[in-house]
Amino acid sequence: MPCRDEAPLLRSLSETQSDQGLAVLGISFQEPELQKARDFIRAYALAYPSLIDLGARTAINYGVSGVPETFFIDRQGVVRSVDRGGLTTARLSEGLRRIGINWP
């Protein structure tokens, strides 16, 4: 599953860039069982904040059409890029570049 494949990549990004001002935020809107979401977070040792989007309001507001989707939002709050599907290092680096971050 793409979410499982990209979790270590996002964990690494969060661990190495949070002190540089980058915020990684996970949002789940298709998992109605809170315990399953907690189990996923624990299994992949995700230390960045993860939220449950009850009613999928955030997903609707951002126009999410599938999972996973990654939104690259700059410091001014402007969405500069959206990646649909599981991230690779190259695609993550490209999205980050669009918001002014060079990684890895």
Short mmCIF file of C-alpha atoms in Angstrom, two decimals:
data_model
loop_
_atom_site.label_atom_id
_atom_site.label_comp_id
_atom_site.label_asym_id
_atom_site.label_seq_id
_atom_site.Cartn_x
_atom_site.Cartn_y
_atom_site.Cartn_z
CA MET A 1 0.00 0.00 0.00
CA PRO A 2 1.34 3.45 -0.88
CA CYS A 3 0.67 4.89 2.59
CA ARG A 4 2.81 2.17 4.14
CA ASP A 5 5.53 2.62 1.53
CA GLU A 6 5.86 6.37 2.07
CA ALA A 7 5.57 6.40 5.88
CA PRO A 8 9.33 5.83 6.45
CA LEU A 9 10.15 8.57 3.95
CA LEU A 10 7.89 11.08 5.70
CA ARG A 11 9.23 9.99 9.10
CA SER A 12 12.79 10.64 7.90
CA LEU A 13 11.80 14.02 6.47
CA SER A 14 10.17 15.05 9.72
CA GLU A 15 13.13 13.87 11.80
CA THR A 16 15.71 15.71 9.71
CA GLN A 17 13.86 18.91 8.80
CA SER A 18 11.60 19.84 11.71
CA ASP A 19 14.39 21.92 13.28
CA GLN A 20 14.61 23.82 9.95
CA GLY A 21 10.98 24.97 10.25
CA LEU A 22 9.36 22.27 8.11
CA ALA A 23 6.14 20.84 9.47
CA VAL A 24 4.91 17.40 8.45
CA LEU A 25 1.29 16.67 9.26
CA GLY A 26 -0.54 13.42 8.60
CA ILE A 27 -4.29 13.46 8.05
CA SER A 28 -6.41 10.33 7.86
CA PHE A 29 -9.92 10.56 6.51
CA GLN A 30 -10.64 7.04 5.33
CA GLU A 31 -9.96 5.19 8.58
CA PRO A 32 -13.04 5.31 10.81
CA GLU A 33 -11.41 3.21 13.54
CA LEU A 34 -9.21 5.35 15.74
CA GLN A 35 -7.30 2.33 17.06
CA LYS A 36 -6.25 1.29 13.55
CA ALA A 37 -4.91 4.78 12.91
CA ARG A 38 -3.02 4.66 16.21
CA ASP A 39 -1.62 1.23 15.33
CA PHE A 40 -0.35 2.57 11.98
CA ILE A 41 1.34 5.54 13.68
CA ARG A 42 2.95 3.24 16.24
CA ALA A 43 4.03 0.62 13.68
CA TYR A 44 5.88 3.21 11.61
CA ALA A 45 7.13 5.24 14.60
CA LEU A 46 5.63 8.46 13.22
CA ALA A 47 6.46 11.32 15.56
CA TYR A 48 4.86 14.10 13.50
CA PRO A 49 1.27 15.11 14.31
CA SER A 50 -1.40 12.92 12.76
CA LEU A 51 -5.05 13.93 12.72
CA ILE A 52 -8.30 12.19 11.95
CA ASP A 53 -10.46 14.13 9.48
CA LEU A 54 -13.90 13.23 10.76
CA GLY A 55 -16.49 13.75 8.06
CA ALA A 56 -13.68 14.27 5.52
CA ARG A 57 -14.12 18.05 5.73
CA THR A 58 -10.43 18.79 5.19
CA ALA A 59 -10.22 16.27 2.34
CA ILE A 60 -13.20 17.92 0.65
CA ASN A 61 -11.80 21.42 1.15
CA TYR A 62 -8.48 20.41 -0.43
CA GLY A 63 -10.08 18.40 -3.23
CA VAL A 64 -8.55 15.07 -2.24
CA SER A 65 -9.44 12.48 -4.84
CA GLY A 66 -7.56 9.46 -3.50
CA VAL A 67 -4.96 8.34 -1.03
CA PRO A 68 -2.27 9.07 -0.45
CA GLU A 69 -1.99 12.69 -1.54
CA THR A 70 0.70 15.05 -0.34
CA PHE A 71 0.24 18.80 -0.29
CA PHE A 72 3.28 21.06 -0.29
CA ILE A 73 2.31 24.30 1.40
CA ASP A 74 4.73 27.21 1.64
CA ARG A 75 5.33 29.48 4.65
CA GLN A 76 2.59 31.85 3.45
CA GLY A 77 0.04 29.01 3.45
CA VAL A 78 -0.13 28.67 -0.35
CA VAL A 79 -0.38 25.18 -1.84
CA ARG A 80 2.49 25.09 -4.34
CA SER A 81 2.31 21.43 -5.36
CA VAL A 82 0.21 18.31 -4.89
CA ASP A 83 1.54 14.79 -5.32
CA ARG A 84 -1.04 12.09 -5.93
CA GLY A 85 -0.04 8.52 -5.19
CA GLY A 86 2.77 7.12 -3.11
CA LEU A 87 5.81 9.34 -2.80
CA THR A 88 9.29 8.47 -3.95
CA THR A 89 12.38 10.30 -2.79
CA ALA A 90 12.57 12.11 -6.14
CA ARG A 91 8.92 13.22 -6.10
CA LEU A 92 9.17 14.31 -2.46
CA SER A 93 12.33 16.30 -3.23
CA GLU A 94 10.60 18.00 -6.18
CA GLY A 95 7.59 19.01 -4.08
CA LEU A 96 9.85 20.33 -1.33
CA ARG A 97 11.88 22.31 -3.85
CA ARG A 98 8.67 24.07 -4.88
CA ILE A 99 8.30 25.38 -1.33
CA GLY A 100 11.93 26.37 -1.00
CA ILE A 101 13.38 23.33 0.77
CA ASN A 102 16.30 21.31 -0.54
CA TRP A 103 16.12 17.68 0.62
CA PRO A 104 17.80 15.23 0.98
#
